[in-house]
Amino acid sequence: MGWGILESARTPFPKGTSRLGVKDTVNDETPELDTAKRSGTTVLSPQPSDDPNDPLNWSLAWKCTHLLVLAFGSAVTNAMTTMLTPGLGPLTDLVHSNDADVSTWILTAPTFWTSAAAFIVVAGTDIWGRRPFYVWSAVLLALCNFAGFFSQSFPMLAVARTVGGLFSAPLFTILTATVSDVFFVHQRGKAIAVWNLLLNAGAQVGQVLAGLVTDSFGVSANFLITALIFTALAPLIFLTVFESAYFSRQEQSSVETLKARPNKLTSEWDTESLKTSPHPPLQPYRARLALSRGRLSPKSFWKGIIKPLGLITSPIVFFSIFLNTLMFLFLAGLSTFLSILLSAPPYSLTPTQIGLTNLPLFVVGIFTGPLFGWLSDAAVGYMARTNGTHKGTAEPEFRLVLLLLSTPITMVGLVAMGSSFENALPLIWILVWMTLINVGAVAGVQIAIVYVIDCHPEHSAQAFASVNMISAGAITLGLSPMIGWLEADGPGVVFGFMAGAAAVVTVAALPVYVFGKRMRAWYQQAAWAQKLLD
């Protein structure tokens, strides 16, 4: 029982369990580590093939380039979703509606449509690859935002936002699959942290800029600026983001071949062990720019669409849904609550001023986001090295330990935020507690995502689609009644309830941590579960 995680009698190494260490005793029964590829003393997991085109064999600089370009695309996509929040009042006047309907169908609903479209996108990327979906997403999002700029009524704008949400799916959803494609287990925590940092920076900086734009040029101008950014982003993605889906990674093996010598009897043939080289040479840059490569895998498209629903049956994914939903509420729903509270007396902030309240979140997030990513990978590495049951073995459940740090931070921020509003404290206190909540919530989202990727690496995009769709759906349907609850009972009660919910989810993480390995082993060997995923 390494670090309190119960072993499984079904298998000592269920999916998700990986070796990150090296043998340090002669009698260690892990001969595969003798020939395993590694970086320093860290065994690479998954093991890369000998193919130079295998994304795991890309240079770290090229991997980071892909990550940064795609993360920037995610940031702009997230900014597109949240950019209207500071101008909620002017937007409501423009389309002649009310705060609840605008918040639900124009501010929040696009995230739900993004998650719903992810089912189709994820299935497609598992057959035709990631690259074409990334490129076409940027192109179509540019067109959708031009349409939003010309929309002047609630129905027209709701349609434009819905379509934009659908086309946002590739840039928002399948980046987890790309991270799984190109980064090793010991790098994924930092990679997800970078993505999450830019994702939240898009929401925060986007709201700052959107507030300024709304006051200066009107709320519709935000759509025009976003459209121009996607117009520039499309060729950048086309030129720098290559195909990362790789479905033929296999261990190379030595093959015995016979070589005949002239004038010798067949019994005197010599046996020569040669290494086969079935892979093509490294593709040139021009060849990598192809948008269509045909079918890359024999997987079924229609089964791929329903696979995310099948993954909900996984206890790991089921728990991550609750964790991510709550943290998503703190990041997305809370932003709407604050826009309503800060635009009303005694604060009476303008859209520009509401947007500027996101600056502390952005500045602090620059440091805390990567810090939690580094802590996540460092904790997994340390716990693997000191694993008393299987030395050098990492369990995905090691990621959950950071909840003991992130959840109290979030809870303190929520309780103090509610008290600050109830007592009409100066704005500086609101900003302090906003920042604290954001720090804990961002860390919680990173934990939920990396945990799912580690447990289901071959289904990472589908798992994230399941988690994100249910989270977005819950927030979309629950936001309007929560706004009514906020107006009826006040922020102290609502934020206090949210803090209690954070405590409940964290307590629920304890049995997931202890029994997680057994759950993974059971799910891996359950015939009905595997039929859902095949």
Short mmCIF file of C-alpha atoms in Angstrom, two decimals:
data_model
loop_
_atom_site.label_atom_id
_atom_site.label_comp_id
_atom_site.label_asym_id
_atom_site.label_seq_id
_atom_site.Cartn_x
_atom_site.Cartn_y
_atom_site.Cartn_z
CA MET A 1 0.00 0.00 0.00
CA GLY A 2 2.21 2.77 -1.32
CA TRP A 3 1.30 6.19 0.15
CA GLY A 4 -2.08 4.93 1.37
CA ILE A 5 -3.29 3.64 -2.02
CA LEU A 6 -4.71 0.13 -1.79
CA GLU A 7 -3.24 -2.42 -4.20
CA SER A 8 -5.46 -4.36 -6.57
CA ALA A 9 -5.57 -8.15 -6.59
CA ARG A 10 -6.59 -8.02 -10.26
CA THR A 11 -3.37 -6.47 -11.55
CA PRO A 12 -0.48 -4.56 -9.95
CA PHE A 13 -0.25 -2.23 -12.95
CA PRO A 14 -3.69 -1.12 -14.19
CA LYS A 15 -3.95 1.59 -16.84
CA GLY A 16 -2.65 4.86 -15.49
CA THR A 17 0.00 3.28 -13.26
CA SER A 18 3.40 4.01 -14.79
CA ARG A 19 7.08 3.61 -14.00
CA LEU A 20 9.00 6.86 -13.63
CA GLY A 21 11.99 5.55 -11.64
CA VAL A 22 14.91 3.21 -12.23
CA LYS A 23 15.88 -0.07 -10.63
CA ASP A 24 17.99 0.38 -7.56
CA THR A 25 18.22 -3.23 -6.34
CA VAL A 26 19.67 -6.23 -8.11
CA ASN A 27 16.64 -8.36 -7.29
CA ASP A 28 14.10 -5.86 -8.58
CA GLU A 29 11.86 -7.88 -10.90
CA THR A 30 11.56 -5.23 -13.58
CA PRO A 31 13.88 -6.33 -16.38
CA GLU A 32 12.07 -4.12 -18.88
CA LEU A 33 13.65 -1.10 -17.21
CA ASP A 34 17.10 -2.24 -18.36
CA THR A 35 16.34 -1.31 -21.98
CA ALA A 36 13.65 1.32 -21.41
CA LYS A 37 14.18 4.74 -22.97
CA ARG A 38 14.65 7.44 -20.42
CA SER A 39 15.51 11.06 -19.80
CA GLY A 40 18.23 11.14 -17.18
CA THR A 41 17.02 8.78 -14.47
CA THR A 42 13.35 9.11 -15.45
CA VAL A 43 11.87 6.29 -17.50
CA LEU A 44 9.83 7.75 -20.35
CA SER A 45 6.13 6.93 -20.14
CA PRO A 46 4.72 6.22 -22.64
CA GLN A 47 7.74 4.72 -24.38
CA PRO A 48 8.38 6.44 -27.73
CA SER A 49 8.84 4.37 -30.88
CA ASP A 50 11.92 4.49 -33.13
CA ASP A 51 9.99 6.41 -35.78
CA PRO A 52 11.38 9.98 -36.15
CA ASN A 53 7.83 11.11 -37.03
CA ASP A 54 6.49 9.93 -33.67
CA PRO A 55 5.40 13.14 -31.86
CA LEU A 56 6.99 11.83 -28.67
CA ASN A 57 10.33 12.09 -30.49
CA TRP A 58 9.87 15.76 -31.39
CA SER A 59 12.29 18.17 -29.78
CA LEU A 60 11.13 19.84 -26.58
CA ALA A 61 11.32 23.22 -28.34
CA TRP A 62 8.95 22.03 -31.07
CA LYS A 63 6.58 20.48 -28.55
CA CYS A 64 6.47 23.77 -26.63
CA THR A 65 5.85 25.70 -29.85
CA HIS A 66 2.80 23.56 -30.57
CA LEU A 67 1.59 23.95 -27.01
CA LEU A 68 1.97 27.74 -26.95
CA VAL A 69 0.28 28.33 -30.31
CA LEU A 70 -2.65 26.07 -29.46
CA ALA A 71 -2.87 27.42 -25.90
CA PHE A 72 -3.04 30.94 -27.33
CA GLY A 73 -5.88 29.74 -29.57
CA SER A 74 -7.62 28.36 -26.48
CA ALA A 75 -7.05 31.68 -24.72
CA VAL A 76 -8.70 33.65 -27.53
CA THR A 77 -11.56 31.13 -27.61
CA ASN A 78 -12.08 31.56 -23.87
CA ALA A 79 -11.83 35.32 -24.20
CA MET A 80 -14.54 35.15 -26.86
CA THR A 81 -16.80 33.43 -24.31
CA THR A 82 -16.18 35.83 -21.41
CA MET A 83 -15.54 39.11 -23.21
CA LEU A 84 -19.18 40.21 -22.91
CA THR A 85 -19.33 39.84 -19.11
CA PRO A 86 -18.13 43.37 -18.19
CA GLY A 87 -20.66 44.83 -20.62
CA LEU A 88 -23.59 42.77 -19.34
CA GLY A 89 -25.63 45.93 -18.74
CA PRO A 90 -25.07 47.55 -22.16
CA LEU A 91 -25.53 44.17 -23.88
CA THR A 92 -28.87 43.63 -22.14
CA ASP A 93 -30.00 47.06 -23.34
CA LEU A 94 -28.75 46.39 -26.88
CA VAL A 95 -30.77 43.18 -27.33
CA HIS A 96 -33.71 44.33 -25.16
CA SER A 97 -33.58 41.41 -22.72
CA ASN A 98 -32.76 40.77 -19.03
CA ASP A 99 -29.66 39.78 -17.04
CA ALA A 100 -30.71 36.15 -16.46
CA ASP A 101 -31.50 35.35 -20.12
CA VAL A 102 -28.45 37.14 -21.47
CA SER A 103 -26.20 35.48 -18.87
CA THR A 104 -27.60 32.05 -19.69
CA TRP A 105 -27.94 32.04 -23.49
CA ILE A 106 -25.31 34.53 -24.61
CA LEU A 107 -22.62 34.47 -21.91
CA THR A 108 -22.67 30.87 -20.64
CA ALA A 109 -24.47 28.69 -23.20
CA PRO A 110 -21.62 28.86 -25.78
CA THR A 111 -19.48 26.83 -23.38
CA PHE A 112 -22.15 24.12 -23.29
CA TRP A 113 -22.36 24.03 -27.09
CA THR A 114 -18.58 23.77 -27.24
CA SER A 115 -18.72 20.74 -24.98
CA ALA A 116 -21.57 19.16 -26.96
CA ALA A 117 -19.71 19.61 -30.26
CA ALA A 118 -16.65 18.04 -28.66
CA PHE A 119 -18.31 14.61 -28.98
CA ILE A 120 -18.19 14.90 -32.78
CA VAL A 121 -14.81 16.62 -32.90
CA VAL A 122 -13.09 14.10 -30.65
CA ALA A 123 -14.47 11.20 -32.69
CA GLY A 124 -13.22 12.86 -35.86
CA THR A 125 -9.74 13.60 -34.56
CA ASP A 126 -9.30 9.94 -33.61
CA ILE A 127 -9.80 9.06 -37.29
CA TRP A 128 -8.60 11.99 -39.39
CA GLY A 129 -6.16 13.60 -36.94
CA ARG A 130 -6.04 16.83 -34.93
CA ARG A 131 -4.50 19.29 -37.37
CA PRO A 132 -7.42 19.87 -39.80
CA PHE A 133 -9.82 20.50 -36.93
CA TYR A 134 -7.52 23.11 -35.39
CA VAL A 135 -7.09 25.00 -38.67
CA TRP A 136 -10.75 24.99 -39.68
CA SER A 137 -11.81 25.96 -36.15
CA ALA A 138 -9.83 29.21 -36.37
CA VAL A 139 -11.23 29.99 -39.84
CA LEU A 140 -14.86 29.37 -38.89
CA LEU A 141 -14.56 31.24 -35.59
CA ALA A 142 -13.42 34.31 -37.50
CA LEU A 143 -16.61 34.12 -39.60
CA CYS A 144 -18.83 33.58 -36.54
CA ASN A 145 -17.45 36.66 -34.82
CA PHE A 146 -18.00 38.77 -37.92
CA ALA A 147 -21.62 37.55 -37.78
CA GLY A 148 -21.80 38.51 -34.09
CA PHE A 149 -20.61 42.02 -34.93
CA PHE A 150 -23.58 42.54 -37.26
CA SER A 151 -26.15 40.99 -34.87
CA GLN A 152 -28.48 43.55 -33.31
CA SER A 153 -31.20 41.39 -31.72
CA PHE A 154 -31.32 38.71 -29.03
CA PRO A 155 -32.21 35.81 -31.41
CA MET A 156 -29.54 36.78 -33.96
CA LEU A 157 -26.84 37.14 -31.32
CA ALA A 158 -27.87 33.92 -29.57
CA VAL A 159 -27.55 32.04 -32.88
CA ALA A 160 -24.15 33.59 -33.62
CA ARG A 161 -22.91 32.70 -30.14
CA THR A 162 -24.29 29.16 -30.40
CA VAL A 163 -22.57 28.52 -33.73
CA GLY A 164 -19.38 30.09 -32.37
CA GLY A 165 -19.58 27.77 -29.38
CA LEU A 166 -19.88 24.74 -31.67
CA PHE A 167 -16.85 25.73 -33.73
CA SER A 168 -14.83 26.44 -30.58
CA ALA A 169 -14.73 22.73 -29.73
CA PRO A 170 -11.37 21.87 -31.38
CA LEU A 171 -9.35 24.72 -29.86
CA PHE A 172 -10.94 24.30 -26.45
CA THR A 173 -11.38 20.54 -26.12
CA ILE A 174 -8.82 18.45 -27.97
CA LEU A 175 -5.72 20.18 -26.65
CA THR A 176 -5.72 17.61 -23.86
CA ALA A 177 -5.34 14.94 -26.55
CA THR A 178 -2.42 16.84 -28.07
CA VAL A 179 -0.77 17.09 -24.66
CA SER A 180 -1.18 13.33 -24.29
CA ASP A 181 0.19 12.85 -27.83
CA VAL A 182 3.44 14.76 -27.42
CA PHE A 183 4.31 14.98 -23.71
CA PHE A 184 5.43 12.26 -21.32
CA VAL A 185 3.76 11.62 -17.97
CA HIS A 186 6.42 13.52 -16.04
CA GLN A 187 5.84 16.60 -18.26
CA ARG A 188 2.05 16.69 -18.48
CA GLY A 189 1.42 18.56 -15.25
CA LYS A 190 3.54 21.50 -16.42
CA ALA A 191 2.05 21.36 -19.94
CA ILE A 192 -1.52 21.46 -18.59
CA ALA A 193 -0.50 24.29 -16.25
CA VAL A 194 0.77 26.37 -19.19
CA TRP A 195 -2.43 25.71 -21.13
CA ASN A 196 -4.58 26.52 -18.11
CA LEU A 197 -2.57 29.69 -17.46
CA LEU A 198 -3.19 30.99 -20.98
CA LEU A 199 -6.78 29.77 -20.92
CA ASN A 200 -7.54 31.79 -17.80
CA ALA A 201 -5.41 34.70 -18.99
CA GLY A 202 -7.64 34.83 -22.06
CA ALA A 203 -10.70 35.11 -19.85
CA GLN A 204 -9.14 37.68 -17.53
CA VAL A 205 -7.22 39.89 -19.95
CA GLY A 206 -10.07 39.51 -22.42
CA GLN A 207 -12.47 41.01 -19.91
CA VAL A 208 -10.08 43.88 -19.15
CA LEU A 209 -9.79 44.76 -22.83
CA ALA A 210 -13.48 44.11 -23.46
CA GLY A 211 -14.45 46.59 -20.74
CA LEU A 212 -12.32 49.28 -22.36
CA VAL A 213 -13.67 48.46 -25.83
CA THR A 214 -17.28 48.44 -24.61
CA ASP A 215 -17.01 51.89 -23.03
CA SER A 216 -15.14 53.35 -26.03
CA PHE A 217 -16.77 51.72 -29.07
CA GLY A 218 -19.79 49.75 -27.87
CA VAL A 219 -20.24 46.12 -26.91
CA SER A 220 -20.49 44.89 -30.53
CA ALA A 221 -16.94 46.03 -31.28
CA ASN A 222 -15.63 43.12 -29.21
CA PHE A 223 -16.83 40.72 -31.89
CA LEU A 224 -14.99 42.61 -34.64
CA ILE A 225 -11.69 42.60 -32.75
CA THR A 226 -12.02 38.90 -31.94
CA ALA A 227 -12.79 38.12 -35.59
CA LEU A 228 -9.62 39.90 -36.69
CA ILE A 229 -7.53 37.97 -34.14
CA PHE A 230 -8.86 34.63 -35.42
CA THR A 231 -8.21 35.80 -38.98
CA ALA A 232 -4.53 36.24 -38.07
CA LEU A 233 -4.42 33.07 -35.97
CA ALA A 234 -5.62 30.74 -38.74
CA PRO A 235 -2.46 30.98 -40.91
CA LEU A 236 -0.26 30.80 -37.79
CA ILE A 237 -1.85 27.48 -36.83
CA PHE A 238 -1.57 26.25 -40.42
CA LEU A 239 2.17 26.95 -40.54
CA THR A 240 3.22 25.76 -37.07
CA VAL A 241 0.83 23.08 -35.77
CA PHE A 242 1.53 19.68 -37.28
CA GLU A 243 -0.34 16.42 -36.91
CA SER A 244 0.21 14.97 -33.43
CA ALA A 245 -2.14 11.97 -33.62
CA TYR A 246 0.04 8.84 -33.90
CA PHE A 247 -1.71 5.47 -33.90
CA SER A 248 1.13 3.13 -34.87
CA ARG A 249 3.45 3.40 -31.88
CA GLN A 250 4.87 -0.06 -31.26
CA GLU A 251 7.94 -1.50 -29.70
CA GLN A 252 10.60 -2.37 -32.25
CA SER A 253 11.91 -5.89 -32.02
CA SER A 254 14.92 -7.68 -33.42
CA VAL A 255 14.14 -10.07 -36.24
CA GLU A 256 16.22 -13.09 -37.10
CA THR A 257 17.14 -13.11 -40.81
CA LEU A 258 19.15 -15.59 -42.83
CA LYS A 259 22.06 -14.54 -44.98
CA ALA A 260 23.42 -17.18 -47.47
CA ARG A 261 27.08 -17.32 -48.35
CA PRO A 262 28.05 -18.39 -51.89
CA ASN A 263 29.15 -22.00 -52.37
CA LYS A 264 27.98 -23.06 -48.90
CA LEU A 265 25.46 -25.72 -47.96
CA THR A 266 22.18 -24.52 -46.54
CA SER A 267 23.11 -26.06 -43.22
CA GLU A 268 26.03 -23.68 -43.08
CA TRP A 269 23.99 -20.54 -43.49
CA ASP A 270 24.81 -17.90 -40.93
CA THR A 271 22.17 -16.27 -38.80
CA GLU A 272 22.36 -12.51 -38.46
CA SER A 273 20.28 -10.45 -36.09
CA LEU A 274 19.19 -7.24 -37.75
CA LYS A 275 17.01 -4.38 -36.52
CA THR A 276 14.05 -3.81 -38.78
CA SER A 277 13.34 -0.27 -39.97
CA PRO A 278 9.70 -0.25 -41.08
CA HIS A 279 9.22 3.49 -40.53
CA PRO A 280 9.61 6.14 -43.22
CA PRO A 281 12.24 8.88 -42.94
CA LEU A 282 11.47 12.17 -41.21
CA GLN A 283 8.82 14.03 -43.19
CA PRO A 284 9.92 17.34 -44.74
CA TYR A 285 8.24 20.56 -43.64
CA ARG A 286 6.15 20.89 -46.81
CA ALA A 287 4.69 17.40 -46.37
CA ARG A 288 3.67 18.22 -42.79
CA LEU A 289 1.51 21.10 -44.01
CA ALA A 290 -1.02 18.74 -45.62
CA LEU A 291 -4.49 19.32 -44.17
CA SER A 292 -5.89 15.98 -45.25
CA ARG A 293 -4.08 12.68 -44.71
CA GLY A 294 -7.08 10.43 -45.14
CA ARG A 295 -8.09 7.94 -42.50
CA LEU A 296 -5.33 7.54 -39.90
CA SER A 297 -6.95 4.80 -37.85
CA PRO A 298 -9.59 2.08 -38.34
CA LYS A 299 -11.68 3.37 -35.41
CA SER A 300 -15.43 3.81 -35.86
CA PHE A 301 -16.60 7.41 -36.11
CA TRP A 302 -20.06 6.68 -34.70
CA LYS A 303 -18.70 4.69 -31.78
CA GLY A 304 -16.30 7.55 -31.17
CA ILE A 305 -19.22 9.96 -30.78
CA ILE A 306 -20.83 7.94 -28.00
CA LYS A 307 -17.53 6.96 -26.35
CA PRO A 308 -17.47 10.06 -24.08
CA LEU A 309 -20.86 8.99 -22.72
CA GLY A 310 -19.43 5.54 -22.05
CA LEU A 311 -16.55 7.05 -20.11
CA ILE A 312 -19.00 8.58 -17.63
CA THR A 313 -19.31 5.04 -16.23
CA SER A 314 -15.70 5.26 -15.07
CA PRO A 315 -15.60 6.15 -11.34
CA ILE A 316 -12.53 8.28 -12.06
CA VAL A 317 -14.29 10.34 -14.73
CA PHE A 318 -17.45 10.52 -12.59
CA PHE A 319 -15.52 12.07 -9.69
CA SER A 320 -13.63 14.44 -11.99
CA ILE A 321 -16.96 15.70 -13.34
CA PHE A 322 -18.01 16.85 -9.87
CA LEU A 323 -14.62 18.39 -9.14
CA ASN A 324 -14.41 20.21 -12.48
CA THR A 325 -18.05 21.40 -12.32
CA LEU A 326 -17.48 23.05 -8.98
CA MET A 327 -14.21 24.68 -10.02
CA PHE A 328 -15.74 25.79 -13.31
CA LEU A 329 -18.51 27.47 -11.32
CA PHE A 330 -15.88 29.38 -9.35
CA LEU A 331 -14.14 30.52 -12.56
CA ALA A 332 -17.05 31.14 -14.95
CA GLY A 333 -20.20 31.50 -12.86
CA LEU A 334 -18.55 33.65 -10.20
CA SER A 335 -17.42 36.06 -12.90
CA THR A 336 -21.06 36.68 -13.83
CA PHE A 337 -22.07 37.07 -10.18
CA LEU A 338 -19.34 39.65 -9.64
CA SER A 339 -20.34 41.59 -12.74
CA ILE A 340 -23.87 41.90 -11.34
CA LEU A 341 -22.74 42.78 -7.79
CA LEU A 342 -20.04 45.26 -8.79
CA SER A 343 -22.25 47.13 -11.24
CA ALA A 344 -24.78 47.76 -8.47
CA PRO A 345 -24.45 50.14 -5.47
CA PRO A 346 -22.38 50.72 -3.42
CA TYR A 347 -19.69 49.93 -6.02
CA SER A 348 -21.49 51.00 -9.26
CA LEU A 349 -18.52 50.15 -11.50
CA THR A 350 -18.53 50.79 -15.24
CA PRO A 351 -17.75 48.00 -17.78
CA THR A 352 -14.16 49.26 -18.00
CA GLN A 353 -13.75 49.17 -14.23
CA ILE A 354 -15.33 45.71 -13.98
CA GLY A 355 -12.94 44.48 -16.65
CA LEU A 356 -9.96 45.95 -14.80
CA THR A 357 -10.82 43.90 -11.71
CA ASN A 358 -9.44 40.89 -13.64
CA LEU A 359 -5.91 42.33 -13.70
CA PRO A 360 -4.95 41.03 -10.22
CA LEU A 361 -6.22 37.57 -11.24
CA PHE A 362 -4.04 37.62 -14.34
CA VAL A 363 -0.89 38.88 -12.61
CA VAL A 364 -1.12 36.41 -9.74
CA GLY A 365 -2.09 33.59 -12.13
CA ILE A 366 1.15 34.07 -14.08
CA PHE A 367 3.00 32.73 -11.05
CA THR A 368 0.55 30.43 -9.30
CA GLY A 369 -0.64 28.49 -12.37
CA PRO A 370 2.83 27.23 -13.37
CA LEU A 371 3.68 26.79 -9.68
CA PHE A 372 0.85 24.31 -9.18
CA GLY A 373 1.83 22.57 -12.42
CA TRP A 374 5.38 22.19 -11.16
CA LEU A 375 4.14 21.06 -7.74
CA SER A 376 1.92 18.46 -9.40
CA ASP A 377 4.77 16.89 -11.39
CA ALA A 378 7.20 17.24 -8.47
CA ALA A 379 4.76 15.55 -6.07
CA VAL A 380 4.20 12.66 -8.47
CA GLY A 381 7.96 12.26 -8.97
CA TYR A 382 8.72 12.32 -5.26
CA MET A 383 5.90 9.97 -4.32
CA ALA A 384 6.95 7.57 -7.10
CA ARG A 385 10.57 7.51 -5.90
CA THR A 386 9.48 6.84 -2.34
CA ASN A 387 6.67 4.42 -3.17
CA GLY A 388 7.11 1.68 -0.57
CA THR A 389 5.14 -0.94 -2.53
CA HIS A 390 6.61 -0.48 -6.02
CA LYS A 391 9.61 1.83 -5.92
CA GLY A 392 9.69 4.14 -8.91
CA THR A 393 5.98 3.58 -9.71
CA ALA A 394 3.64 6.56 -10.09
CA GLU A 395 -0.10 6.39 -9.50
CA PRO A 396 -2.49 8.98 -11.00
CA GLU A 397 -4.03 9.38 -7.54
CA PHE A 398 -0.85 11.17 -6.46
CA ARG A 399 -2.26 14.18 -8.33
CA LEU A 400 -5.14 14.49 -5.84
CA VAL A 401 -2.83 15.33 -2.94
CA LEU A 402 -2.69 18.98 -4.03
CA LEU A 403 -6.41 19.34 -3.26
CA LEU A 404 -5.32 19.57 0.38
CA LEU A 405 -3.66 22.87 -0.56
CA SER A 406 -5.95 24.29 -3.24
CA THR A 407 -9.36 23.67 -1.62
CA PRO A 408 -8.71 25.55 1.68
CA ILE A 409 -7.46 28.50 -0.36
CA THR A 410 -10.69 28.54 -2.36
CA MET A 411 -12.90 28.13 0.70
CA VAL A 412 -11.29 31.01 2.58
CA GLY A 413 -11.70 33.23 -0.47
CA LEU A 414 -15.39 32.36 -0.90
CA VAL A 415 -16.37 32.87 2.73
CA ALA A 416 -14.43 36.14 2.96
CA MET A 417 -15.89 37.33 -0.38
CA GLY A 418 -19.44 36.79 0.84
CA SER A 419 -18.71 38.64 4.08
CA SER A 420 -17.08 41.53 2.19
CA PHE A 421 -20.15 42.05 0.01
CA GLU A 422 -22.54 41.71 2.94
CA ASN A 423 -20.62 44.41 4.85
CA ALA A 424 -19.92 46.60 1.80
CA LEU A 425 -16.16 46.54 2.42
CA PRO A 426 -13.84 48.58 0.15
CA LEU A 427 -13.19 47.23 -3.35
CA ILE A 428 -9.62 46.26 -2.47
CA TRP A 429 -10.94 43.44 -0.27
CA ILE A 430 -13.14 42.16 -3.08
CA LEU A 431 -10.07 42.03 -5.33
CA VAL A 432 -8.03 40.16 -2.70
CA TRP A 433 -10.67 37.46 -2.23
CA MET A 434 -11.36 37.23 -5.97
CA THR A 435 -7.68 36.51 -6.51
CA LEU A 436 -7.57 33.91 -3.77
CA ILE A 437 -10.61 32.07 -5.15
CA ASN A 438 -9.10 32.10 -8.63
CA VAL A 439 -5.79 30.65 -7.42
CA GLY A 440 -7.50 27.69 -5.74
CA ALA A 441 -10.00 27.11 -8.53
CA VAL A 442 -7.37 27.12 -11.29
CA ALA A 443 -5.33 24.59 -9.32
CA GLY A 444 -8.45 22.44 -8.87
CA VAL A 445 -9.18 22.43 -12.61
CA GLN A 446 -5.58 21.44 -13.36
CA ILE A 447 -5.81 18.58 -10.86
CA ALA A 448 -9.07 17.29 -12.39
CA ILE A 449 -7.76 17.42 -15.96
CA VAL A 450 -4.33 15.88 -15.36
CA TYR A 451 -5.85 13.15 -13.19
CA VAL A 452 -8.20 12.12 -16.00
CA ILE A 453 -5.42 12.23 -18.61
CA ASP A 454 -3.17 10.05 -16.45
CA CYS A 455 -5.95 7.50 -15.80
CA HIS A 456 -7.25 7.35 -19.39
CA PRO A 457 -4.33 8.49 -21.60
CA GLU A 458 -5.65 6.74 -24.71
CA HIS A 459 -9.10 8.32 -24.19
CA SER A 460 -7.97 11.68 -22.80
CA ALA A 461 -9.91 13.81 -25.28
CA GLN A 462 -13.11 11.78 -24.82
CA ALA A 463 -12.77 11.91 -21.04
CA PHE A 464 -12.23 15.67 -21.10
CA ALA A 465 -15.24 16.05 -23.42
CA SER A 466 -17.40 14.16 -20.92
CA VAL A 467 -16.15 16.17 -17.97
CA ASN A 468 -16.42 19.50 -19.74
CA MET A 469 -19.85 18.91 -21.31
CA ILE A 470 -21.54 17.95 -18.05
CA SER A 471 -19.79 20.78 -16.20
CA ALA A 472 -20.84 23.34 -18.81
CA GLY A 473 -24.38 21.97 -18.95
CA ALA A 474 -24.74 22.14 -15.18
CA ILE A 475 -23.50 25.73 -15.08
CA THR A 476 -25.69 26.78 -18.02
CA LEU A 477 -28.85 25.35 -16.49
CA GLY A 478 -27.99 26.36 -12.94
CA LEU A 479 -26.76 29.91 -13.52
CA SER A 480 -30.15 31.57 -13.90
CA PRO A 481 -31.65 30.13 -10.66
CA MET A 482 -28.41 30.91 -8.82
CA ILE A 483 -28.66 34.53 -9.95
CA GLY A 484 -32.21 34.57 -8.52
CA TRP A 485 -30.91 33.00 -5.31
CA LEU A 486 -28.15 35.62 -5.13
CA GLU A 487 -30.67 38.44 -5.47
CA ALA A 488 -33.02 36.87 -2.91
CA ASP A 489 -30.67 35.76 -0.12
CA GLY A 490 -27.53 37.77 -0.78
CA PRO A 491 -23.90 36.88 -1.54
CA GLY A 492 -23.06 35.73 2.00
CA VAL A 493 -25.42 32.73 1.81
CA VAL A 494 -24.59 31.83 -1.81
CA PHE A 495 -20.81 32.05 -1.45
CA GLY A 496 -20.94 30.22 1.88
CA PHE A 497 -22.83 27.37 0.21
CA MET A 498 -20.21 27.23 -2.55
CA ALA A 499 -17.44 26.97 0.06
CA GLY A 500 -19.27 24.07 1.69
CA ALA A 501 -19.61 22.34 -1.67
CA ALA A 502 -15.84 22.65 -2.16
CA ALA A 503 -15.28 20.94 1.19
CA VAL A 504 -17.67 18.08 0.29
CA VAL A 505 -15.95 17.39 -3.05
CA THR A 506 -12.55 17.37 -1.38
CA VAL A 507 -13.73 14.93 1.30
CA ALA A 508 -15.10 12.74 -1.52
CA ALA A 509 -11.59 12.70 -3.01
CA LEU A 510 -10.33 10.67 -0.04
CA PRO A 511 -12.00 7.35 -1.00
CA VAL A 512 -11.12 8.02 -4.64
CA TYR A 513 -7.48 8.36 -3.60
CA VAL A 514 -7.45 5.24 -1.44
CA PHE A 515 -9.49 2.96 -3.73
CA GLY A 516 -8.56 4.61 -7.06
CA LYS A 517 -6.15 1.88 -8.15
CA ARG A 518 -8.71 -0.83 -7.46
CA MET A 519 -11.33 1.16 -9.36
CA ARG A 520 -9.05 1.46 -12.38
CA ALA A 521 -8.19 -2.24 -12.32
CA TRP A 522 -11.87 -3.21 -12.00
CA TYR A 523 -12.92 -0.89 -14.82
CA GLN A 524 -10.10 -2.08 -17.05
CA GLN A 525 -11.19 -5.71 -16.72
CA ALA A 526 -14.96 -5.13 -16.83
CA ALA A 527 -16.09 -6.55 -20.19
CA TRP A 528 -19.12 -4.25 -20.41
CA ALA A 529 -16.97 -1.17 -19.80
CA GLN A 530 -14.45 -2.11 -22.47
CA LYS A 531 -17.25 -2.65 -24.99
CA LEU A 532 -18.29 0.95 -24.41
CA LEU A 533 -14.75 2.14 -25.17
CA ASP A 534 -13.74 -0.13 -28.07
#
